[in-house]
mmCIF file of N, CA and C in Angstrom:
data_model
loop_
_atom_site.group_PDB
_atom_site.id
_atom_site.type_symbol
_atom_site.label_atom_id
_atom_site.label_comp_id
_atom_site.label_asym_id
_atom_site.label_seq_id
_atom_site.Cartn_x
_atom_site.Cartn_y
_atom_site.Cartn_z
ATOM 1 N N MET A 1 26.043 53.510 240.366
ATOM 2 C CA MET A 1 25.578 52.921 241.600
ATOM 3 C C MET A 1 25.042 54.023 242.503
ATOM 4 N N PRO A 2 23.929 53.796 243.158
ATOM 5 C CA PRO A 2 23.399 54.803 244.073
ATOM 6 C C PRO A 2 24.419 55.162 245.148
ATOM 7 N N GLY A 3 24.509 56.434 245.441
ATOM 8 C CA GLY A 3 25.428 56.910 246.459
ATOM 9 C C GLY A 3 26.852 57.104 245.977
ATOM 10 N N GLU A 4 27.177 56.657 244.777
ATOM 11 C CA GLU A 4 28.511 56.821 244.209
ATOM 12 C C GLU A 4 28.617 58.210 243.574
ATOM 13 N N PRO A 5 29.827 58.611 243.209
ATOM 14 C CA PRO A 5 29.948 59.890 242.486
ATOM 15 C C PRO A 5 29.085 59.849 241.224
ATOM 16 N N PRO A 6 28.665 61.006 240.734
ATOM 17 C CA PRO A 6 27.787 61.029 239.560
ATOM 18 C C PRO A 6 28.480 60.461 238.321
ATOM 19 N N PHE A 7 27.660 59.904 237.422
ATOM 20 C CA PHE A 7 28.225 59.469 236.147
ATOM 21 C C PHE A 7 28.406 60.701 235.273
ATOM 22 N N VAL A 8 29.342 60.627 234.354
ATOM 23 C CA VAL A 8 29.594 61.709 233.403
ATOM 24 C C VAL A 8 29.704 61.080 232.018
ATOM 25 N N TYR A 9 28.950 61.595 231.080
ATOM 26 C CA TYR A 9 29.004 61.121 229.702
ATOM 27 C C TYR A 9 29.321 62.323 228.821
ATOM 28 N N VAL A 10 30.426 62.251 228.092
ATOM 29 C CA VAL A 10 30.831 63.325 227.186
ATOM 30 C C VAL A 10 30.607 62.838 225.759
ATOM 31 N N ALA A 11 29.741 63.518 225.036
ATOM 32 C CA ALA A 11 29.420 63.139 223.661
ATOM 33 C C ALA A 11 30.449 63.740 222.703
ATOM 34 N N THR A 12 30.903 62.918 221.772
ATOM 35 C CA THR A 12 31.800 63.387 220.710
ATOM 36 C C THR A 12 31.295 62.819 219.388
ATOM 37 N N ALA A 13 31.579 63.503 218.313
ATOM 38 C CA ALA A 13 31.187 63.031 216.988
ATOM 39 C C ALA A 13 32.131 63.627 215.957
ATOM 40 N N SER A 14 32.244 62.960 214.825
ATOM 41 C CA SER A 14 33.046 63.491 213.726
ATOM 42 C C SER A 14 32.214 63.455 212.453
ATOM 43 N N ASP A 15 32.511 64.364 211.555
ATOM 44 C CA ASP A 15 31.781 64.467 210.296
ATOM 45 C C ASP A 15 32.525 63.627 209.252
ATOM 46 N N PRO A 16 31.978 62.460 208.871
ATOM 47 C CA PRO A 16 32.717 61.557 207.987
ATOM 48 C C PRO A 16 32.981 62.094 206.586
ATOM 49 N N ASN A 17 32.186 63.047 206.115
ATOM 50 C CA ASN A 17 32.453 63.562 204.771
ATOM 51 C C ASN A 17 33.418 64.748 204.782
ATOM 52 N N CYS A 18 33.858 65.149 205.965
ATOM 53 C CA CYS A 18 34.895 66.185 206.129
ATOM 54 C C CYS A 18 34.622 67.440 205.314
ATOM 55 N N ASP A 19 33.371 67.876 205.284
ATOM 56 C CA ASP A 19 33.048 69.080 204.517
ATOM 57 C C ASP A 19 33.211 70.358 205.333
ATOM 58 N N GLY A 20 33.701 70.231 206.560
ATOM 59 C CA GLY A 20 33.943 71.404 207.389
ATOM 60 C C GLY A 20 32.722 71.886 208.141
ATOM 61 N N THR A 21 31.609 71.169 208.031
ATOM 62 C CA THR A 21 30.386 71.545 208.728
ATOM 63 C C THR A 21 30.553 71.309 210.220
ATOM 64 N N GLU A 22 30.193 72.289 211.006
ATOM 65 C CA GLU A 22 30.248 72.160 212.465
ATOM 66 C C GLU A 22 29.098 71.283 212.927
ATOM 67 N N LEU A 23 29.409 70.248 213.704
ATOM 68 C CA LEU A 23 28.364 69.370 214.221
ATOM 69 C C LEU A 23 27.780 69.940 215.499
ATOM 70 N N GLU A 24 26.469 69.828 215.637
ATOM 71 C CA GLU A 24 25.776 70.208 216.865
ATOM 72 C C GLU A 24 25.414 68.926 217.605
ATOM 73 N N LEU A 25 25.747 68.865 218.892
ATOM 74 C CA LEU A 25 25.410 67.718 219.722
ATOM 75 C C LEU A 25 24.341 68.121 220.721
ATOM 76 N N SER A 26 23.342 67.253 220.902
ATOM 77 C CA SER A 26 22.295 67.524 221.877
ATOM 78 C C SER A 26 21.850 66.211 222.513
ATOM 79 N N PHE A 27 21.099 66.335 223.600
ATOM 80 C CA PHE A 27 20.578 65.184 224.326
ATOM 81 C C PHE A 27 19.063 65.279 224.355
ATOM 82 N N ASP A 28 18.394 64.126 224.322
ATOM 83 C CA ASP A 28 16.941 64.098 224.332
ATOM 84 C C ASP A 28 16.468 62.920 225.182
ATOM 85 N N ASP A 29 15.293 63.061 225.732
ATOM 86 C CA ASP A 29 14.653 62.004 226.526
ATOM 87 C C ASP A 29 15.520 61.535 227.696
ATOM 88 N N TYR A 30 16.254 62.450 228.318
ATOM 89 C CA TYR A 30 17.067 62.051 229.475
ATOM 90 C C TYR A 30 16.249 62.198 230.756
ATOM 91 N N PRO A 31 16.579 61.397 231.783
ATOM 92 C CA PRO A 31 15.801 61.439 233.023
ATOM 93 C C PRO A 31 15.952 62.775 233.745
ATOM 94 N N SER A 32 14.969 63.100 234.557
ATOM 95 C CA SER A 32 14.948 64.393 235.253
ATOM 96 C C SER A 32 16.106 64.540 236.241
ATOM 97 N N TRP A 33 16.719 63.443 236.654
ATOM 98 C CA TRP A 33 17.828 63.523 237.602
ATOM 99 C C TRP A 33 19.172 63.742 236.915
ATOM 100 N N CYS A 34 19.144 63.972 235.616
ATOM 101 C CA CYS A 34 20.357 64.278 234.851
ATOM 102 C C CYS A 34 20.348 65.746 234.440
ATOM 103 N N SER A 35 21.535 66.285 234.245
ATOM 104 C CA SER A 35 21.632 67.659 233.746
ATOM 105 C C SER A 35 22.629 67.708 232.596
ATOM 106 N N VAL A 36 22.386 68.642 231.684
ATOM 107 C CA VAL A 36 23.188 68.783 230.475
ATOM 108 C C VAL A 36 23.918 70.112 230.500
ATOM 109 N N SER A 37 25.188 70.073 230.112
ATOM 110 C CA SER A 37 25.983 71.281 229.938
ATOM 111 C C SER A 37 26.846 71.081 228.700
ATOM 112 N N GLY A 38 26.489 71.767 227.620
ATOM 113 C CA GLY A 38 27.232 71.606 226.363
ATOM 114 C C GLY A 38 27.103 70.198 225.829
ATOM 115 N N ASN A 39 28.246 69.513 225.648
ATOM 116 C CA ASN A 39 28.221 68.148 225.129
ATOM 117 C C ASN A 39 28.371 67.101 226.244
ATOM 118 N N THR A 40 28.064 67.483 227.490
ATOM 119 C CA THR A 40 28.227 66.598 228.639
ATOM 120 C C THR A 40 26.905 66.452 229.388
ATOM 121 N N ILE A 41 26.605 65.216 229.788
ATOM 122 C CA ILE A 41 25.445 64.952 230.626
ATOM 123 C C ILE A 41 25.938 64.258 231.890
ATOM 124 N N THR A 42 25.416 64.671 233.036
ATOM 125 C CA THR A 42 25.812 64.084 234.312
ATOM 126 C C THR A 42 24.563 63.779 235.132
ATOM 127 N N GLY A 43 24.714 62.904 236.111
ATOM 128 C CA GLY A 43 23.603 62.588 236.981
ATOM 129 C C GLY A 43 24.026 61.683 238.120
ATOM 130 N N SER A 44 23.248 61.698 239.186
ATOM 131 C CA SER A 44 23.481 60.828 240.336
ATOM 132 C C SER A 44 22.214 60.035 240.602
ATOM 133 N N ALA A 45 22.329 58.725 240.552
ATOM 134 C CA ALA A 45 21.175 57.859 240.782
ATOM 135 C C ALA A 45 20.913 57.702 242.272
ATOM 136 N N GLU A 46 19.659 57.607 242.620
ATOM 137 C CA GLU A 46 19.241 57.310 243.988
ATOM 138 C C GLU A 46 18.810 55.846 244.042
ATOM 139 N N CYS A 47 18.665 55.323 245.240
ATOM 140 C CA CYS A 47 18.356 53.905 245.433
ATOM 141 C C CYS A 47 17.056 53.454 244.774
ATOM 142 N N ASP A 48 16.072 54.343 244.680
ATOM 143 C CA ASP A 48 14.786 53.936 244.128
ATOM 144 C C ASP A 48 14.634 54.230 242.635
ATOM 145 N N PHE A 49 15.698 54.665 241.974
ATOM 146 C CA PHE A 49 15.635 54.943 240.542
ATOM 147 C C PHE A 49 15.696 53.642 239.754
ATOM 148 N N VAL A 50 15.057 53.630 238.602
ATOM 149 C CA VAL A 50 15.042 52.454 237.739
ATOM 150 C C VAL A 50 15.975 52.670 236.546
ATOM 151 N N ASP A 51 16.295 51.580 235.865
ATOM 152 C CA ASP A 51 17.106 51.676 234.657
ATOM 153 C C ASP A 51 16.411 52.606 233.671
ATOM 154 N N THR A 52 17.196 53.323 232.888
ATOM 155 C CA THR A 52 16.634 54.304 231.965
ATOM 156 C C THR A 52 17.573 54.454 230.776
ATOM 157 N N SER A 53 17.318 55.424 229.949
ATOM 158 C CA SER A 53 18.177 55.696 228.796
ATOM 159 C C SER A 53 18.011 57.151 228.382
ATOM 160 N N PHE A 54 18.883 57.592 227.482
ATOM 161 C CA PHE A 54 18.755 58.917 226.874
ATOM 162 C C PHE A 54 19.319 58.836 225.466
ATOM 163 N N LYS A 55 19.042 59.854 224.673
ATOM 164 C CA LYS A 55 19.508 59.888 223.287
ATOM 165 C C LYS A 55 20.528 61.003 223.105
ATOM 166 N N VAL A 56 21.559 60.710 222.307
ATOM 167 C CA VAL A 56 22.545 61.702 221.891
ATOM 168 C C VAL A 56 22.304 61.935 220.401
ATOM 169 N N ILE A 57 22.163 63.200 220.019
ATOM 170 C CA ILE A 57 21.866 63.532 218.626
ATOM 171 C C ILE A 57 22.990 64.394 218.073
ATOM 172 N N ALA A 58 23.561 63.962 216.939
ATOM 173 C CA ALA A 58 24.570 64.737 216.213
ATOM 174 C C ALA A 58 23.908 65.253 214.940
ATOM 175 N N PHE A 59 24.003 66.573 214.706
ATOM 176 C CA PHE A 59 23.316 67.208 213.585
ATOM 177 C C PHE A 59 24.295 68.108 212.845
ATOM 178 N N ASP A 60 24.362 67.964 211.517
ATOM 179 C CA ASP A 60 25.298 68.770 210.732
ATOM 180 C C ASP A 60 24.622 69.865 209.920
ATOM 181 N N GLY A 61 23.358 70.149 210.214
ATOM 182 C CA GLY A 61 22.633 71.175 209.483
ATOM 183 C C GLY A 61 21.649 70.596 208.489
ATOM 184 N N SER A 62 21.903 69.375 208.021
ATOM 185 C CA SER A 62 20.954 68.743 207.112
ATOM 186 C C SER A 62 20.640 67.306 207.513
ATOM 187 N N LEU A 63 21.597 66.603 208.083
ATOM 188 C CA LEU A 63 21.387 65.223 208.504
ATOM 189 C C LEU A 63 21.629 65.079 210.000
ATOM 190 N N ALA A 64 20.870 64.159 210.623
ATOM 191 C CA ALA A 64 21.050 63.899 212.051
ATOM 192 C C ALA A 64 21.262 62.405 212.267
ATOM 193 N N ASP A 65 22.041 62.082 213.273
ATOM 194 C CA ASP A 65 22.247 60.699 213.677
ATOM 195 C C ASP A 65 21.992 60.617 215.173
ATOM 196 N N THR A 66 21.366 59.540 215.618
ATOM 197 C CA THR A 66 20.981 59.397 217.024
ATOM 198 C C THR A 66 21.585 58.126 217.602
ATOM 199 N N LEU A 67 22.082 58.240 218.821
ATOM 200 C CA LEU A 67 22.609 57.110 219.576
ATOM 201 C C LEU A 67 21.829 57.023 220.876
ATOM 202 N N GLU A 68 21.328 55.833 221.212
ATOM 203 C CA GLU A 68 20.640 55.660 222.488
ATOM 204 C C GLU A 68 21.604 55.046 223.485
ATOM 205 N N VAL A 69 21.710 55.686 224.640
ATOM 206 C CA VAL A 69 22.602 55.241 225.709
ATOM 207 C C VAL A 69 21.758 54.718 226.858
ATOM 208 N N SER A 70 22.039 53.501 227.317
ATOM 209 C CA SER A 70 21.312 52.899 228.434
ATOM 210 C C SER A 70 22.035 53.160 229.741
ATOM 211 N N LEU A 71 21.264 53.480 230.772
ATOM 212 C CA LEU A 71 21.797 53.654 232.124
ATOM 213 C C LEU A 71 21.213 52.552 232.994
ATOM 214 N N VAL A 72 22.074 51.736 233.582
ATOM 215 C CA VAL A 72 21.644 50.641 234.440
ATOM 216 C C VAL A 72 21.977 51.016 235.875
ATOM 217 N N VAL A 73 20.954 51.072 236.726
ATOM 218 C CA VAL A 73 21.131 51.412 238.133
ATOM 219 C C VAL A 73 21.422 50.113 238.886
ATOM 220 N N ASP A 74 22.594 50.044 239.504
ATOM 221 C CA ASP A 74 23.037 48.844 240.217
ATOM 222 C C ASP A 74 22.481 48.851 241.638
ATOM 223 N N HIS A 75 21.606 47.905 241.919
ATOM 224 C CA HIS A 75 20.989 47.799 243.245
ATOM 225 C C HIS A 75 21.607 46.671 244.069
ATOM 226 N N SER A 76 22.771 46.169 243.692
ATOM 227 C CA SER A 76 23.327 44.980 244.327
ATOM 228 C C SER A 76 23.737 45.186 245.783
ATOM 229 N N ASN A 77 24.013 46.411 246.194
ATOM 230 C CA ASN A 77 24.435 46.660 247.571
ATOM 231 C C ASN A 77 23.301 47.091 248.486
ATOM 232 N N LEU A 78 22.067 46.992 248.005
ATOM 233 C CA LEU A 78 20.916 47.392 248.806
ATOM 234 C C LEU A 78 20.376 46.197 249.576
ATOM 235 N N PRO A 79 19.925 46.406 250.819
ATOM 236 C CA PRO A 79 19.368 45.288 251.567
ATOM 237 C C PRO A 79 18.048 44.824 250.940
ATOM 238 N N PRO A 80 17.707 43.557 251.115
ATOM 239 C CA PRO A 80 16.458 43.043 250.524
ATOM 240 C C PRO A 80 15.232 43.678 251.132
#
């Protein structure tokens, strides 16, 4: 919600074949009002921002998997 504390999204992943490969997590196509630090993305929406999304990518050195996360900006407390 605009004016609320920033959202925080912490990405986690596990390697299902348990081969000991270290997974790399990254973010792609995130809005300019978000910032990334390691496996965490944070951001604060303003009143005029629109709904958006970003991608979380888990990569084990040979295969990658992508998750798309939607961000919905709640405008319900704004005057008409």
